[in-house]
Tab-separated table of C-alpha atoms and ligand atoms in Angstrom:
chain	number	residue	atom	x	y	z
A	1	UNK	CA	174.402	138.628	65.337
A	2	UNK	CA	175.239	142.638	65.927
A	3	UNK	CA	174.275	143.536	68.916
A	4	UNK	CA	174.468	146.759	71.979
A	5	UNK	CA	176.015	150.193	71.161
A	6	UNK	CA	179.612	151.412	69.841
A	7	UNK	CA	179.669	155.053	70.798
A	8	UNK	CA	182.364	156.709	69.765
A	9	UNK	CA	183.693	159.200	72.165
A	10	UNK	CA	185.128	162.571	70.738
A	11	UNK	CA	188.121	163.756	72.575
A	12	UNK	CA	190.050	167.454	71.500
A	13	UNK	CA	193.611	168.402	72.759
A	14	UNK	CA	192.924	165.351	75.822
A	15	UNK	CA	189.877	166.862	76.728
A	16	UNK	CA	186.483	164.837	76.140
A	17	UNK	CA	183.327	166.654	74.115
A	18	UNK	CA	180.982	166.515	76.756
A	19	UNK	CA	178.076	166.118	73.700
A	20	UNK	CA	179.840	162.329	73.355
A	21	UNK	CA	179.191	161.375	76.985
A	22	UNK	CA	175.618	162.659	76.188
A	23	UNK	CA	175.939	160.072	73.635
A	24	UNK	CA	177.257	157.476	75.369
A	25	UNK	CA	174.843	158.340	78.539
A	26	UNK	CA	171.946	157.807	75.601
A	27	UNK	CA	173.605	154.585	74.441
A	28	UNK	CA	173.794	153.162	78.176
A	29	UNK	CA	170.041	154.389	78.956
A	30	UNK	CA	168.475	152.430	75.829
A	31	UNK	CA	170.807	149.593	76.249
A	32	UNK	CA	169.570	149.677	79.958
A	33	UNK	CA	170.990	146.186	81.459
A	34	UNK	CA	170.371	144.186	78.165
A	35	UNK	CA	172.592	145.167	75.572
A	36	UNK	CA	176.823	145.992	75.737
A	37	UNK	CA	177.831	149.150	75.662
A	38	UNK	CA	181.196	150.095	74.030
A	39	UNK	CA	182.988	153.312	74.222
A	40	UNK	CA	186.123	153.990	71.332
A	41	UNK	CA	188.296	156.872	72.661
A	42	UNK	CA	190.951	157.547	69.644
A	43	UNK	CA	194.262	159.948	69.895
A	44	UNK	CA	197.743	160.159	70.997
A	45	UNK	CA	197.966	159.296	74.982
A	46	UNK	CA	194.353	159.627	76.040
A	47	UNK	CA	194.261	156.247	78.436
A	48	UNK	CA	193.746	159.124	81.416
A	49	UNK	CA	190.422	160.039	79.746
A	50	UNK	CA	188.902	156.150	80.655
A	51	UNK	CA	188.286	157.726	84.133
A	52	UNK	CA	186.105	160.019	82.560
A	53	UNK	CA	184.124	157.894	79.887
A	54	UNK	CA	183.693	155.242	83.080
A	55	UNK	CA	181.591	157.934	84.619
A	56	UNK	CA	178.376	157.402	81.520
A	57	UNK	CA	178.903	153.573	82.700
A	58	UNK	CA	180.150	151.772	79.176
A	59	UNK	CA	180.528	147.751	80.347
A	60	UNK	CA	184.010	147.932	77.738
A	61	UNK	CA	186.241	151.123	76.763
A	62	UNK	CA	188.811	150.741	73.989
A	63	UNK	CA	191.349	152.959	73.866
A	64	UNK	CA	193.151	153.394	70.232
A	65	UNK	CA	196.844	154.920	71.001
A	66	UNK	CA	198.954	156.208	68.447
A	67	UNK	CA	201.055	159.207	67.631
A	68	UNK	CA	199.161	159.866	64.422
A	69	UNK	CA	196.274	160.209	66.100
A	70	UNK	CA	197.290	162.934	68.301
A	71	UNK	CA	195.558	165.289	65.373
A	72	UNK	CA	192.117	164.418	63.826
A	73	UNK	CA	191.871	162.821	60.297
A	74	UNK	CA	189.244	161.326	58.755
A	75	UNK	CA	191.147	158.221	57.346
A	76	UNK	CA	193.305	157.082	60.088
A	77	UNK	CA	190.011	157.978	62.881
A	78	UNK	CA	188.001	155.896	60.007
A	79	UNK	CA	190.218	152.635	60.276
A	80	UNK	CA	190.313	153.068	64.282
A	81	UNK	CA	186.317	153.325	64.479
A	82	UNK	CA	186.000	150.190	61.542
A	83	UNK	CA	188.121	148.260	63.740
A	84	UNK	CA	186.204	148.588	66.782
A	85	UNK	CA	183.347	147.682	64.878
A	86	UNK	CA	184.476	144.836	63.315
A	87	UNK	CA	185.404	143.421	66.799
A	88	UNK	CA	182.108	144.565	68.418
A	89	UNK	CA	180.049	144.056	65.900
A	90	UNK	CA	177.505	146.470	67.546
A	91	UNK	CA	173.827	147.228	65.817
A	92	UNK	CA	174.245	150.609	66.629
A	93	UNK	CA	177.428	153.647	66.248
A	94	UNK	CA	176.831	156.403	67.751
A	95	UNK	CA	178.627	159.899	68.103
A	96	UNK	CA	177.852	163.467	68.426
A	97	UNK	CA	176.339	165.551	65.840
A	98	UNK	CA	179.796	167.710	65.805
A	99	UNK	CA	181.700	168.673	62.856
A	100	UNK	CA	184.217	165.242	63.958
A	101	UNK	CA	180.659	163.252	64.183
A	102	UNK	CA	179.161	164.415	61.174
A	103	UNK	CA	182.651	163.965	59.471
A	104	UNK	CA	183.225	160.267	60.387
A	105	UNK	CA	180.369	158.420	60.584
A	106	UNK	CA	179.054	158.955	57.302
A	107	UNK	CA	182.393	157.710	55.990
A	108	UNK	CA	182.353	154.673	57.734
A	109	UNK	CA	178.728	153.987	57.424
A	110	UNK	CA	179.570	154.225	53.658
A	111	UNK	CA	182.090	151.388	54.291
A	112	UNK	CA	179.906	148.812	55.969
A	113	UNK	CA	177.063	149.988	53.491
A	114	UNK	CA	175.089	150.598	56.184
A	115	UNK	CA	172.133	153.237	57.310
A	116	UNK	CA	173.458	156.795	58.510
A	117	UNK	CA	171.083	159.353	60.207
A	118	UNK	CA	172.575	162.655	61.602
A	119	UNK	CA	171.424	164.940	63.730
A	120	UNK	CA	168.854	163.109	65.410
A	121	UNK	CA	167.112	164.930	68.885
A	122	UNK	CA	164.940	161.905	70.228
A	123	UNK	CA	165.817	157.676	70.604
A	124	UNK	CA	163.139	155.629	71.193
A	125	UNK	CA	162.992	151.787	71.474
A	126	UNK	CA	160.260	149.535	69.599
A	127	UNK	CA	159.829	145.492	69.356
A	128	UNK	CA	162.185	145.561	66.691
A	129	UNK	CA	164.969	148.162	67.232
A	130	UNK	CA	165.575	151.737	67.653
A	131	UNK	CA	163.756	154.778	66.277
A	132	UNK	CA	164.912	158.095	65.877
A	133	UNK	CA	163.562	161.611	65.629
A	134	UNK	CA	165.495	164.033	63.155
A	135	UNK	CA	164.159	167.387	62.164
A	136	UNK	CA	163.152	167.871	58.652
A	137	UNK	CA	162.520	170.644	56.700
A	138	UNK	CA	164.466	173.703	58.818
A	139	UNK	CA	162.347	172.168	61.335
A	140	UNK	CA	159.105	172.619	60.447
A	141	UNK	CA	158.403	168.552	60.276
A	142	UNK	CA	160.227	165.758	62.434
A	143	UNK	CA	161.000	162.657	60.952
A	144	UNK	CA	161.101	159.251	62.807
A	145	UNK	CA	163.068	156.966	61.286
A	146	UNK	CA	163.559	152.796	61.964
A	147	UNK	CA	167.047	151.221	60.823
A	148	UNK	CA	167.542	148.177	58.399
A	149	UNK	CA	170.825	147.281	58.207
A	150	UNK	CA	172.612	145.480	60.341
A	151	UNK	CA	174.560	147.887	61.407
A	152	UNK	CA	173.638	151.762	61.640
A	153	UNK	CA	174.959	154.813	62.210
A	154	UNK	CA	173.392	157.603	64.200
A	155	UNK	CA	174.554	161.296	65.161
A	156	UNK	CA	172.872	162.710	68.283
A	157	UNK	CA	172.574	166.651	68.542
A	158	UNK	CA	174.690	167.848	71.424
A	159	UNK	CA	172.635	169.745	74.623
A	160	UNK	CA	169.530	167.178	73.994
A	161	UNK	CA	170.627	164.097	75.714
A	162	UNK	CA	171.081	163.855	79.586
A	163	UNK	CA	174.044	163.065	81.262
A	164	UNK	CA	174.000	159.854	83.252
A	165	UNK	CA	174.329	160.055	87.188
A	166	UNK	CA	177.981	158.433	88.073
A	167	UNK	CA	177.800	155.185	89.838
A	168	UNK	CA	181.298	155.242	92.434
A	169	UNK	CA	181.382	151.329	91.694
A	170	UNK	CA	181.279	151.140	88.038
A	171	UNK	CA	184.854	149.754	86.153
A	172	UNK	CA	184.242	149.614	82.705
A	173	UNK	CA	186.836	146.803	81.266
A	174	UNK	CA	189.386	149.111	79.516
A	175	UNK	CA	191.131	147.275	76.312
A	176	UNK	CA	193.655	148.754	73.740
A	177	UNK	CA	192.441	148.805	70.085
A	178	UNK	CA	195.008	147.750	67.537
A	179	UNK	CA	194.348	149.366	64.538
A	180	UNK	CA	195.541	148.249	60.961
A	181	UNK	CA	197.194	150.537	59.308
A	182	UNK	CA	195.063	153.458	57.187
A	183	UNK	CA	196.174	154.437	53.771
A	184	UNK	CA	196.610	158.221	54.448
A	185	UNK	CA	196.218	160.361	51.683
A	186	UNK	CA	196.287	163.266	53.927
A	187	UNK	CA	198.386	164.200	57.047
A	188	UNK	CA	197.088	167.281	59.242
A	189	UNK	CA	200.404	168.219	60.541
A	190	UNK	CA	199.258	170.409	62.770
A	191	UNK	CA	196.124	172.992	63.797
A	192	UNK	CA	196.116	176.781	64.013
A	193	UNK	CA	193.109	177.515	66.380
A	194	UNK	CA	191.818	180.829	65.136
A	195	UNK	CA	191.296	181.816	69.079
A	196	UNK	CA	187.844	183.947	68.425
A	197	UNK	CA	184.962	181.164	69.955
A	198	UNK	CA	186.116	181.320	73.453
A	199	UNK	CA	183.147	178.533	73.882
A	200	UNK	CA	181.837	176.539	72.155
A	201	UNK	CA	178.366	177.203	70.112
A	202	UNK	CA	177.261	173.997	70.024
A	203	UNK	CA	177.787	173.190	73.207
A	204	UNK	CA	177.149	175.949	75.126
A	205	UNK	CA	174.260	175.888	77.568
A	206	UNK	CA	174.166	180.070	77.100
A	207	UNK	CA	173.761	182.018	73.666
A	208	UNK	CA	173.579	185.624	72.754
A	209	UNK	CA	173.260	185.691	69.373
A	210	UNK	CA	173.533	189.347	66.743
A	211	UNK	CA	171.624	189.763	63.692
A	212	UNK	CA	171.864	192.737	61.465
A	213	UNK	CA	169.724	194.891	64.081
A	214	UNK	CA	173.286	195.479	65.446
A	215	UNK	CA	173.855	197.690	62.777
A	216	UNK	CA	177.734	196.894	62.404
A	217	UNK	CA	180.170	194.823	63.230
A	218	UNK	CA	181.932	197.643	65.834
A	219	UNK	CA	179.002	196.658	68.243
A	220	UNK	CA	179.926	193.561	69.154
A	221	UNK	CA	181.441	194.295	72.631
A	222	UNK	CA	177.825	195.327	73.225
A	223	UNK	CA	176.585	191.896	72.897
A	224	UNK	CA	180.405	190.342	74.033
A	225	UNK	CA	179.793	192.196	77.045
A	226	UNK	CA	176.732	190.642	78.280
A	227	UNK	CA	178.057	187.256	77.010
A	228	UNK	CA	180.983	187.940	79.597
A	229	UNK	CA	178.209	188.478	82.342
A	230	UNK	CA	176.745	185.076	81.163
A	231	UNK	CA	179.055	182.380	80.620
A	232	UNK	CA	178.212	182.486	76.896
A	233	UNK	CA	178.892	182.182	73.614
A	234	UNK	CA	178.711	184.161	71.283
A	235	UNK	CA	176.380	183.535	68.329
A	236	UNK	CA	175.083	185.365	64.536
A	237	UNK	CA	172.693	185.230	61.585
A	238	UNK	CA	173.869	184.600	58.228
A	239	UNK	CA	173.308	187.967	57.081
A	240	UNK	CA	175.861	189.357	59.192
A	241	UNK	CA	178.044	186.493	58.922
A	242	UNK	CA	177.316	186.937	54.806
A	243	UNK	CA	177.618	190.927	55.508
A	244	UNK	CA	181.468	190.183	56.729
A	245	UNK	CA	181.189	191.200	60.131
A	246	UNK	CA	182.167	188.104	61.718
A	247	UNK	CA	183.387	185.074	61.197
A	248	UNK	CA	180.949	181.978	60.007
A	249	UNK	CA	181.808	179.460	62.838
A	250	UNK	CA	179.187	181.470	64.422
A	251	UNK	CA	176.332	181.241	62.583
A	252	UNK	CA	173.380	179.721	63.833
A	253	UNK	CA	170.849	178.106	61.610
A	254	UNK	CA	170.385	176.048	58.403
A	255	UNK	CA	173.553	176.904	57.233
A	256	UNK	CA	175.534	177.475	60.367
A	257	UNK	CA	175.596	175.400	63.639
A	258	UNK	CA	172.668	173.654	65.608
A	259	UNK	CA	172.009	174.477	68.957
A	260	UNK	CA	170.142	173.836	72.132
A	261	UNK	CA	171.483	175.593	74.777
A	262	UNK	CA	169.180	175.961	78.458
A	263	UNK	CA	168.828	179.834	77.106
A	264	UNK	CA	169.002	181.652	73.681
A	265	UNK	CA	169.206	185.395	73.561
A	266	UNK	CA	168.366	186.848	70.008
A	267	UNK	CA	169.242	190.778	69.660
A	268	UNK	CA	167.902	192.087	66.698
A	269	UNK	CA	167.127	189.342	64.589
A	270	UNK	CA	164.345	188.451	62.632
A	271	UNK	CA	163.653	185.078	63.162
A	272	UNK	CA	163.968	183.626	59.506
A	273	UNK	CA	163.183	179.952	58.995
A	274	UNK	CA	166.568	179.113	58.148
A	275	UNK	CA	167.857	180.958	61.798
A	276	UNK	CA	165.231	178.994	63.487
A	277	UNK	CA	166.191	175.824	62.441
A	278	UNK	CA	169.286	176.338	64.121
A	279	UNK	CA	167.514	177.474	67.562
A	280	UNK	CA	164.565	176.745	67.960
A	281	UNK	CA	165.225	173.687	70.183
A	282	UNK	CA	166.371	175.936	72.830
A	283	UNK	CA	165.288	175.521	76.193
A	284	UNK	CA	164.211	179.248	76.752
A	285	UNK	CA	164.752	181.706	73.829
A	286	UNK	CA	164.448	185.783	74.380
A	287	UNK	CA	164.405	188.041	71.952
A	288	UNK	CA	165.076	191.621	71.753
A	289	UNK	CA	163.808	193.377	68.841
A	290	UNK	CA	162.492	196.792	67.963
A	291	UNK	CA	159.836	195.403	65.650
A	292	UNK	CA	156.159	194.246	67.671
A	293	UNK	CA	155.669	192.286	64.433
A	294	UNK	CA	159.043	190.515	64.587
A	295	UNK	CA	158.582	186.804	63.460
A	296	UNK	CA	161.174	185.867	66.483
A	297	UNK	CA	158.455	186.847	69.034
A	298	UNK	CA	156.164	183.856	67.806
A	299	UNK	CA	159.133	181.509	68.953
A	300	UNK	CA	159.911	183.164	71.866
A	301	UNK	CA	159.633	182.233	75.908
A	302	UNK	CA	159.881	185.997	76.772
A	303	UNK	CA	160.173	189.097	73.663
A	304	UNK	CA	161.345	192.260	74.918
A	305	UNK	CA	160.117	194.823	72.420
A	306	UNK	CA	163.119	197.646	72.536
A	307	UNK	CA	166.397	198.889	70.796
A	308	UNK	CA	169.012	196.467	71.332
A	309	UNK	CA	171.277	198.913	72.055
A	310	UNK	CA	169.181	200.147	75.072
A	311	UNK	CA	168.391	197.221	76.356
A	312	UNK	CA	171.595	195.061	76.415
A	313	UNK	CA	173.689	197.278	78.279
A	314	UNK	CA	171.083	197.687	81.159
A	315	UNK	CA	171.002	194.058	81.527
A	316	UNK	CA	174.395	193.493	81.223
A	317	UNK	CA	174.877	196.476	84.094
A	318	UNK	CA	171.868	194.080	86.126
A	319	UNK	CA	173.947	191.100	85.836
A	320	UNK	CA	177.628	192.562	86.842
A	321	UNK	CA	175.516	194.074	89.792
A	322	UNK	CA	174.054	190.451	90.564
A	323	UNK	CA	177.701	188.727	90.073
A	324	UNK	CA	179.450	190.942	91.944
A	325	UNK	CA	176.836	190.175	94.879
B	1	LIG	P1	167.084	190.772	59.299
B	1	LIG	O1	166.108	189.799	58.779
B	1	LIG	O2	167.384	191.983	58.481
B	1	LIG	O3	166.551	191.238	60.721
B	1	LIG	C1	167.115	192.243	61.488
B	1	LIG	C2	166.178	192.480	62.668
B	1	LIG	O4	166.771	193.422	63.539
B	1	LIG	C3	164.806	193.035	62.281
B	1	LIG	O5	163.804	192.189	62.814
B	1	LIG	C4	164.774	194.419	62.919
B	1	LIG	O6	163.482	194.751	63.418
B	1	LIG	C5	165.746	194.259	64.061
B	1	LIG	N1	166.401	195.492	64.480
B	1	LIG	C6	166.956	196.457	63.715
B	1	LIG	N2	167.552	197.396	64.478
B	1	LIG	C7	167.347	197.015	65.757
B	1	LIG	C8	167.716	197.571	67.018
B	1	LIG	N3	168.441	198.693	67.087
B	1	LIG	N4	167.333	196.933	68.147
B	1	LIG	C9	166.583	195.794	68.070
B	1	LIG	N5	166.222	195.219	66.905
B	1	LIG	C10	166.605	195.809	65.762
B	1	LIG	N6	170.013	182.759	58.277
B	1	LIG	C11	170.569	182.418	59.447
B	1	LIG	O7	170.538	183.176	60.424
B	1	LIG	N7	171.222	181.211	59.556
B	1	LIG	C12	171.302	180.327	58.529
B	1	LIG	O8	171.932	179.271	58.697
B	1	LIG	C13	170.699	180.670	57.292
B	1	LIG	N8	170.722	179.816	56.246
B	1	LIG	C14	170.074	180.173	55.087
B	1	LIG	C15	170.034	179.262	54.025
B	1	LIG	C16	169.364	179.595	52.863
B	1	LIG	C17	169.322	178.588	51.755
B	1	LIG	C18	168.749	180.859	52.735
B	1	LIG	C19	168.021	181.221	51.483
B	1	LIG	C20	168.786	181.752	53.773
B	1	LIG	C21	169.467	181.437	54.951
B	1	LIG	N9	169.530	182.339	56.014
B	1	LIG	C22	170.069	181.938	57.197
B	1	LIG	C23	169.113	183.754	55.866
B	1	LIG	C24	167.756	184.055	56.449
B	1	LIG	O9	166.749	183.808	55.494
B	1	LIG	C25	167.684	185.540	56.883
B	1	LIG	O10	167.979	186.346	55.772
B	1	LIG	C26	168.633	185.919	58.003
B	1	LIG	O11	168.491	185.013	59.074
B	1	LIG	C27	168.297	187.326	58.495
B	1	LIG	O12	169.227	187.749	59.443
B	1	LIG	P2	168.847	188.847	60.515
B	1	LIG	O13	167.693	188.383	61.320
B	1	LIG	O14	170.095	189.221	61.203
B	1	LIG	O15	168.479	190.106	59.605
C-alpha cells in the first residue's frame, strides 16, 4: 500500500530552490518518525546537491543523472518523477508551487489519474490522511481539501513552510534513479535568462512593489533604489505591467506571481482584489499611498499616507544611513 512522501526537489543551474526544502522540511515534519520520506533531485551532475537536501532530513535521496536533464522539460522531468514514484509508491508528491512545480505535477498527476491541488498554504494531518488549505476565490475563502486517491499530488506556496533545523548526524541513503527513456517531443536546447529579476519574487523574503501611482515607467530607480537598500525584489500591479512599463514576471496577484515574503512594500497601489490575492499572505505589508481612502490601507500592518515620490527616497536615504553604520 502507498505510503510516506516523494518530494520532489527543484534544482536551477546546480543550485537548489530553497521553496523545495520548505517542501521537503513540510514532508519530513508530517511524516514525523512514521512515514519515509523521499527526496528526487533531477538534472545533469547534481549528486553535490545530496549534501544539501540531507540537511531537511529525507530517510532516501534519489538522484536522476543525465545530460538531458541539464535543462528543464516537462517530458523527460515527467518520466524521472513517474519513475520515482513507481518505485516509492508514496501517498503523497510534493513540490513547490513554482512555475517547474505547477508545470510538472499536474502532468504527472494526470498520468497516475490521481488528485492534484496547487498552491496550498497549510498541511494538516487527520485519522485518515492529509488535509490541505488552498486559497479560493483571490483569497477571500480558504478551502480545505482531503485526498482520495491513492496517490496525490500537492504544490506548497514557497515562504509559508519552515525550514527544518539540520541534524549534524543525519545520512539520508542516496540512490541513483534510472529513468526509462521519455518520448521527447520537445528539446529546450538551451535558456536565454532575460537578466532583469535580480531575485526572485516568489521567493524573496523582501518586496517593493509599483503600481500606477508611479506615474511612469522612468521612476523605477526610485523604487529600485530602495530595493537596493533592502535586499529586495522588485515587484508590480497588472496595470503597469498591462500599461507596458515593465515586464510581467513581476506582477503580483491573480494573474501574476504569489507571494509571502517577511515584508511587502506597496507604493502607490490600490489594493485591488486581484493584487491582493497575490500578497496578502505577507508577513508585514506597508503601503504608501496618497489616497486616506486607499483600499490597501485595510490590508495593511503600517499605511503611510504620502506621495510616493516623497516618501521613498527619504527612506531609502534612512536605510543607506543605517547600512553604512
Ligand atoms: P490603480 O488602481 O490605478 O491605483 C493607483 C494608486 O496609486 C491609487 O490608489 C492612487 O491613490 C495611488 N497614487 C497615485 N499617485 C500616487 C503618488 N504620487 N504617491 C502615492 N500614491 C499614489 N492586478 C494586479 O495587480 N495583479 C493581478 O494579478 C491582477 N489580475 C487581474 C485579473 C483580472 C481577471 C482582472 C479583471 C483584474 C486583475 N488585476 C490585477 C487588475 C486590478 O483589478 C487593478 O486594476 C490593478 O491592480 C490596479 O493597479 P494599481 O493599483 O497599480 O492602479
Amino acid at each position: 500500500m502507498a505510503n510516506g512522501y516523494l518530494v520532489f526537489v527543484e534544482q536551477r543551474n546546480g543550485q537548489l530552490r530553497k521553496s523545495s526544502l520548505e517542501a521537503l522540511s513540510e514532508a519530513r515534519k508530517q511524516a514525523a518518525g512514521n512515514a519515509p520520506v523521499t527526496a528526487l533531485v533531477v538534472g545533469d551532475n547534481v549528486k553535490a546537491l545530496t549534501v544539501g537536501i540531507n540537511k531537511c532530513k529525507p530517510d532516501t535521496i534519489l538522484v536522476a543523472e543525465a545530460a538531458h536533464f541539464a535543462n528543464y522539460s516537462t517530458e523527460s522531468y515527467a518520466a524521472a518523477l513517474s519513475d520515482a514514484i513507481k518505485q516509492v509508491d508514496p501517498r503523497y508528491v510534493l513540490a513547490a508551487n513554482t512555475a517547474m512545480g505547477k508545470d510538472l505535477l499536474p502532468r504527472v498527476a494526470a498520468r497516475f489519474d490521481a488528485a492534484c491541488l496547487t498552491d496550498v498554504v497549510e498541511l494538516r494531518s487527520a485519522a485518515d490522511g492529509l488535509q490541505a488549505v488552498h486559497p479560493m476565490y483571490s483569497g477571500k475563502a480558504r478551502g480545505v481539501f482531503a485526498f482520495k486517491s491513492p496517490v496525490s499530488f500537492i504544490t506548497l506556496r514557497p515562504n509559508i513552510f519552515a525550514l527544518s533545523e539540520h541534524e549534524n548526524g543525519h545520512h539520508a541513503v542516496i540512490q541513483d534513479l534510472a529513468v526509462s527513456p521519455a518520448k521527447e517531443r520537445a528539446v529546450v536546447k538551451g535558456i536565454k535568462a532575460s537578466g532583469a529579476s535580480k531575485i526572485e519574487l516568489s521567493e524573496a523574503s523582501v518586496i517593493v512593489s509599483g503600481g500606477r501611482g508611479i506615474k511612469g515607467p522612468e521612476n523605477w530607480g526610485v523604487l529600485q533604489n530602495l530595493c537596493d537598500q533592502l535586499g529586495a525584489a522588485l515587484g508590480a500591479s497588472r496595470a503597469v505591467v498591462d500599461a507596458g512599463w515593465i515586464d510581467h514576471q513581476h506582477q503580483v496577484g491573480q494573474t501574476g506571481k504569489v507571494v509571502s515574503p517577511q515584508l511587502y512594500i506597496a507604493c502607490g497601489i490600490s489594493g485591488a482584489i486581484q493584487h491582493l490575492a497575490g500578497m496578502s499572505s505577507s508577513k508585514v505589508i506597508v503601503a504608501i499611498n496618497k489616497d486616506p481612502d486607499a483600499p490597501i490601507f485595510k490590508h495593511a500592518t503600517y499605511g503611510i499616507v504620502g506621495d510616493v515620490f516623497d516618501i521613498v527616497p527619504k527612506l531609502t536615504e534612512e536605510l543607506k544611513k543605517a547600512n553604512s553604520n
